[in-house]
mmCIF file of N, CA and C in Angstrom:
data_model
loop_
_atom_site.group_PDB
_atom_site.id
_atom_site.type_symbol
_atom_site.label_atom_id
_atom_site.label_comp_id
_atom_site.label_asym_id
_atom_site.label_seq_id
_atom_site.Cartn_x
_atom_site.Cartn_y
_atom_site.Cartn_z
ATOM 1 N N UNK C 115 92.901 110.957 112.137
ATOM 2 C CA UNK C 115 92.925 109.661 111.478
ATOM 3 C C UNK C 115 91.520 109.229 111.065
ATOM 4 N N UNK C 116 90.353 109.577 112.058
ATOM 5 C CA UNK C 116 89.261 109.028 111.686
ATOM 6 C C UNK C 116 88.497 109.674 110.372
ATOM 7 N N UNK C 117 88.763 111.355 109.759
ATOM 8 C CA UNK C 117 88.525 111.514 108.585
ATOM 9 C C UNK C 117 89.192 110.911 107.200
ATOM 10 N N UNK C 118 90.107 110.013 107.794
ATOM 11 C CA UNK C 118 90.983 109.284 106.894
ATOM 12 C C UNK C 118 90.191 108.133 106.092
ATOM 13 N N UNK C 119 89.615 107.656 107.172
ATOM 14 C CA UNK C 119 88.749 106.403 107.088
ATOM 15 C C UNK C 119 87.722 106.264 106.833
ATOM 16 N N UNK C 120 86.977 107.669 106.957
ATOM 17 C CA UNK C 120 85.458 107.306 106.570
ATOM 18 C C UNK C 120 85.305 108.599 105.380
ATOM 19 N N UNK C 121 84.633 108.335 104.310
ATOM 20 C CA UNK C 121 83.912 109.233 103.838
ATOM 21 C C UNK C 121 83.071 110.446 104.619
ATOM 22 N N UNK C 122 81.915 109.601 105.182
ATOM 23 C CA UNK C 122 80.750 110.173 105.594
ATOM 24 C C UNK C 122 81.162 110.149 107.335
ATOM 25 N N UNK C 123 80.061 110.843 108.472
ATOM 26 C CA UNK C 123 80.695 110.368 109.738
ATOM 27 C C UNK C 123 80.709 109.284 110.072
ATOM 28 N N UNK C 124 81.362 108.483 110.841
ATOM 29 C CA UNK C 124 81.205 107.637 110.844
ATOM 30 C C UNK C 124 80.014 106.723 112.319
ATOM 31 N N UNK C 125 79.415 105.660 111.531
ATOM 32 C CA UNK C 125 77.962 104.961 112.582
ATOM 33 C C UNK C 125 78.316 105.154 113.601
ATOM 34 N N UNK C 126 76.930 105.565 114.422
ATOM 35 C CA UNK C 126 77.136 105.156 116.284
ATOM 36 C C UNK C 126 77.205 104.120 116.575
ATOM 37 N N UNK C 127 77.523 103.713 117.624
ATOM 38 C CA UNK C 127 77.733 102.202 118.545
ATOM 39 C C UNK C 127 76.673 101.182 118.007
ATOM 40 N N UNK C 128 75.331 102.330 118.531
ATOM 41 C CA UNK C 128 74.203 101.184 117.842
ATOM 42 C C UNK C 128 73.970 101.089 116.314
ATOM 43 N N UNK C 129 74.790 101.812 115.857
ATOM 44 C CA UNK C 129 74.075 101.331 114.120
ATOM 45 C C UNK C 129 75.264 100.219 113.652
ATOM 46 N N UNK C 130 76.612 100.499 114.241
ATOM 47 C CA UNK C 130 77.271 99.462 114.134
ATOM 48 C C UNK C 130 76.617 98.200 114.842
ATOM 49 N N UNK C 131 76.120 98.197 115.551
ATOM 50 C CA UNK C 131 75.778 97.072 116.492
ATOM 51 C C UNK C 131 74.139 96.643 115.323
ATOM 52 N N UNK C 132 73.275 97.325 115.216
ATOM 53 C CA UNK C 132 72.623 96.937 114.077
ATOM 54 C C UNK C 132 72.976 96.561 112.388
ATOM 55 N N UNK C 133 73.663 97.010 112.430
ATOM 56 C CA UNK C 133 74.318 96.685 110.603
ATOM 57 C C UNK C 133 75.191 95.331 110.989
ATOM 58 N N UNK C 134 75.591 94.651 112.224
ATOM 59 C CA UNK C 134 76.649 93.342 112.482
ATOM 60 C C UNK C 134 75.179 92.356 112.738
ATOM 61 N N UNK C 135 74.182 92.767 113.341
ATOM 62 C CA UNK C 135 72.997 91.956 113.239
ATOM 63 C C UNK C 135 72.659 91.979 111.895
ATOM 64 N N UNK C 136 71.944 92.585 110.944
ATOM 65 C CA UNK C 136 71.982 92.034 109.742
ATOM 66 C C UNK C 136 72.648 91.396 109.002
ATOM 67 N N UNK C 137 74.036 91.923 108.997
ATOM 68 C CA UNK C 137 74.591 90.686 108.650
ATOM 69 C C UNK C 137 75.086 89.674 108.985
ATOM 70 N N UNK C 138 74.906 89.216 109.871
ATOM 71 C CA UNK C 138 74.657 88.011 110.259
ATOM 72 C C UNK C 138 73.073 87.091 109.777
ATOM 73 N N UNK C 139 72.218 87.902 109.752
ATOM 74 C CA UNK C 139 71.215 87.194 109.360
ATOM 75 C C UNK C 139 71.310 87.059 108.094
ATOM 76 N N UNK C 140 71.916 88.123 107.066
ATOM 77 C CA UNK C 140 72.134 87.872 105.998
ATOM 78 C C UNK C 140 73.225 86.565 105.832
ATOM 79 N N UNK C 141 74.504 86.343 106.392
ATOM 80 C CA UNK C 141 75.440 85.224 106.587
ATOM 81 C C UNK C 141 74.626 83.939 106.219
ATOM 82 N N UNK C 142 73.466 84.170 107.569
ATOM 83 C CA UNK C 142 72.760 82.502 107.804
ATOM 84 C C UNK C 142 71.951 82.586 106.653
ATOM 85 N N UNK C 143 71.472 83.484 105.907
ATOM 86 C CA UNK C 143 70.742 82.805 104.742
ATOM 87 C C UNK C 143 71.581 82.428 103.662
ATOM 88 N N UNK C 144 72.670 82.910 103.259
ATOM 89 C CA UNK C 144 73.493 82.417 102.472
ATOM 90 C C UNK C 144 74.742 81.624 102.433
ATOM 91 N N UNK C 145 74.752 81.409 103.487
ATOM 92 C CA UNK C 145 76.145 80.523 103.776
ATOM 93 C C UNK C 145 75.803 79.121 103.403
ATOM 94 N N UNK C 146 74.145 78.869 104.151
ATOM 95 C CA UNK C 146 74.069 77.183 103.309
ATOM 96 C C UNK C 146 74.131 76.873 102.223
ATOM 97 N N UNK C 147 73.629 78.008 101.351
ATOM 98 C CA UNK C 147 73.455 77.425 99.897
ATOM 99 C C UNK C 147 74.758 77.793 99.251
ATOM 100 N N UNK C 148 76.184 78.390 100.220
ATOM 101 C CA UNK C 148 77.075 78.687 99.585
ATOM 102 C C UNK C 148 78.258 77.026 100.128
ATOM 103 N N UNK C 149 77.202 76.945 100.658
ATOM 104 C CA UNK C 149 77.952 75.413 101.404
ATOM 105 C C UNK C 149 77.268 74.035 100.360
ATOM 106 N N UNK C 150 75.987 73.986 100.154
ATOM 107 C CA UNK C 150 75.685 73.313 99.504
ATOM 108 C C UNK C 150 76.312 73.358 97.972
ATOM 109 N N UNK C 151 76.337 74.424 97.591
ATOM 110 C CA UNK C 151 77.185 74.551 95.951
ATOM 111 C C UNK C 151 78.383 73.944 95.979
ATOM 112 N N UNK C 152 78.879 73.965 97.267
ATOM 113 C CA UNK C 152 80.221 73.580 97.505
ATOM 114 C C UNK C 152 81.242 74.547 96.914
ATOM 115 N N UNK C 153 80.960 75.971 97.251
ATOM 116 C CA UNK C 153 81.729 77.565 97.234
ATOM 117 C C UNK C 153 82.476 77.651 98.329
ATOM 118 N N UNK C 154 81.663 76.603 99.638
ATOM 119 C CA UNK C 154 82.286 77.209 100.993
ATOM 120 C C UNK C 154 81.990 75.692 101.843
ATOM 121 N N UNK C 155 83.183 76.172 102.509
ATOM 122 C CA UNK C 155 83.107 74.527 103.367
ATOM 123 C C UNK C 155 82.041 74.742 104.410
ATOM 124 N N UNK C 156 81.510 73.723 105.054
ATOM 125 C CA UNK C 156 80.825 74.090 106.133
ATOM 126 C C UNK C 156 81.260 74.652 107.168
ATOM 127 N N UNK C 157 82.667 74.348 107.440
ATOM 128 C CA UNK C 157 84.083 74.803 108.657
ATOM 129 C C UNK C 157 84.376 76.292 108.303
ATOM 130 N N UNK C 158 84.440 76.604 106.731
ATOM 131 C CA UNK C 158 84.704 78.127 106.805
ATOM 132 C C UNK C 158 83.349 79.100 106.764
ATOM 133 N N UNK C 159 82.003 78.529 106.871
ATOM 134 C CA UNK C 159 80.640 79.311 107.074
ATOM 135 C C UNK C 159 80.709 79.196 108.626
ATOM 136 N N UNK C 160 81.286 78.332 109.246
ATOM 137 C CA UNK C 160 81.150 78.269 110.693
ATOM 138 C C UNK C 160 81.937 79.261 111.359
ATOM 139 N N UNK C 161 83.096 78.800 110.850
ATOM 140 C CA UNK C 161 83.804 80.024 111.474
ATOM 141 C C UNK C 161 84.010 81.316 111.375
ATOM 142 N N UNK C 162 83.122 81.644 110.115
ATOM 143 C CA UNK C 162 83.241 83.524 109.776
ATOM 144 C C UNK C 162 81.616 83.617 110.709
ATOM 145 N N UNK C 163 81.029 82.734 110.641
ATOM 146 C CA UNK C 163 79.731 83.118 111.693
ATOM 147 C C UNK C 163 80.274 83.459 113.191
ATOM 148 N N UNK C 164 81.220 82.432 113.439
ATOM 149 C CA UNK C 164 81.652 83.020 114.381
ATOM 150 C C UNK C 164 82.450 84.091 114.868
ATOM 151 N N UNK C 165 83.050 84.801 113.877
ATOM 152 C CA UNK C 165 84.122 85.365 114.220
ATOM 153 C C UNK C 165 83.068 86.984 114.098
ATOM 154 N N UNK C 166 81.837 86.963 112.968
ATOM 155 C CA UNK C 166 80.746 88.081 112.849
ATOM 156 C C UNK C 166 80.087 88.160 114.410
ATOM 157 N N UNK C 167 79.267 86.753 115.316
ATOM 158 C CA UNK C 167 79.083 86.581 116.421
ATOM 159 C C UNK C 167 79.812 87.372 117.374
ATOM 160 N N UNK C 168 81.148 87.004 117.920
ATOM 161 C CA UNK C 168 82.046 87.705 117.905
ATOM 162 C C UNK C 168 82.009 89.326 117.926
ATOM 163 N N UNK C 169 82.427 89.779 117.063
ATOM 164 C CA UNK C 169 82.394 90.875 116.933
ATOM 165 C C UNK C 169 81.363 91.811 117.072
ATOM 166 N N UNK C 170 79.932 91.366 117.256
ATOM 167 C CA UNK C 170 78.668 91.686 117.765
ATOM 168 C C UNK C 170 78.739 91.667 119.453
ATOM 169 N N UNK C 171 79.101 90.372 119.761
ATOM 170 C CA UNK C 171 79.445 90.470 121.449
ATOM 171 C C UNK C 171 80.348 91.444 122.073
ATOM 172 N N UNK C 172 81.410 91.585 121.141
ATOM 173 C CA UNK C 172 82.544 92.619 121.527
ATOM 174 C C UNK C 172 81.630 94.104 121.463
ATOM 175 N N UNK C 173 81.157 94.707 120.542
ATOM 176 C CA UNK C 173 80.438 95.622 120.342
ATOM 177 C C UNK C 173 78.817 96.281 121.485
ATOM 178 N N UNK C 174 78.565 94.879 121.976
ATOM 179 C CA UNK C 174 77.593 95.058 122.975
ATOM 180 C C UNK C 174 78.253 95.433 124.145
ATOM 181 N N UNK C 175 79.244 94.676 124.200
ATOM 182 C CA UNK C 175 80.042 94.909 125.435
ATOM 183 C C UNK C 175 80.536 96.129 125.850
ATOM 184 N N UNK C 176 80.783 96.922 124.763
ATOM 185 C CA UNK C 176 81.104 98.374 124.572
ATOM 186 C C UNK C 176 79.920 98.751 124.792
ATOM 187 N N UNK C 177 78.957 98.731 124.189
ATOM 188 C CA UNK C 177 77.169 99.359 124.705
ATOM 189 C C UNK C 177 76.876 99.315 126.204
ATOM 190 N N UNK C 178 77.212 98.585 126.827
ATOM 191 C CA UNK C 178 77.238 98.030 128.094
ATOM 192 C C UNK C 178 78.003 98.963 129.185
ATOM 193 N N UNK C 179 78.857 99.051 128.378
ATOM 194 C CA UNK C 179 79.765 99.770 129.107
ATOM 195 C C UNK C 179 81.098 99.080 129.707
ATOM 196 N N UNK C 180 81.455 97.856 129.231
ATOM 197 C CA UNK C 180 81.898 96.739 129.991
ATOM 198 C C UNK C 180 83.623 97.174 129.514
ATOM 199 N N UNK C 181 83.655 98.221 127.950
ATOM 200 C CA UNK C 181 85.020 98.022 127.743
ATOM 201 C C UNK C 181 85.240 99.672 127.456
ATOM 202 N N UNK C 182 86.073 100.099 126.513
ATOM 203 C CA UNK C 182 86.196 101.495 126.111
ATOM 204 C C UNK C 182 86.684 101.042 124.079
ATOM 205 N N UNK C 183 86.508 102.046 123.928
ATOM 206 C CA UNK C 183 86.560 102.006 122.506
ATOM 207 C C UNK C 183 87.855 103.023 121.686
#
């Protein structure tokens, strides 16, 4: 299944875990001014931050060793 899904191989733990940090930093630079245009509510920049947050914590947690994948 997993050659199904990826082109190329697919990222280790940590590059997934680095590529969910960028974007997130990418998120916070553009979400205000996608909030200020009034493209995006402030409630739906909040909550895809959170749900990216999220999914960074879940992912550490796996680094950690805390879950299985």
């Amino acid at each position: 299944m997993t050659d199904q899904l990826f082109a190329l191989p697919p990222p280790t733990l940590l590059q997934q875990i680095a590529e969910v940090e960028r974007e997130i930093g990418m998120r916070e630079l553009v979400y205000p001014r996608q909030v200020a245009a009034k493209k995006m509510t402030q409630q739906k920049a909040d909550w895809l931050l959170t749900a990216m947050r999220a999914v960074l914590a879940t992912l550490k947690s796996l680094d950690a060793g805390e879950g299985e994948v």
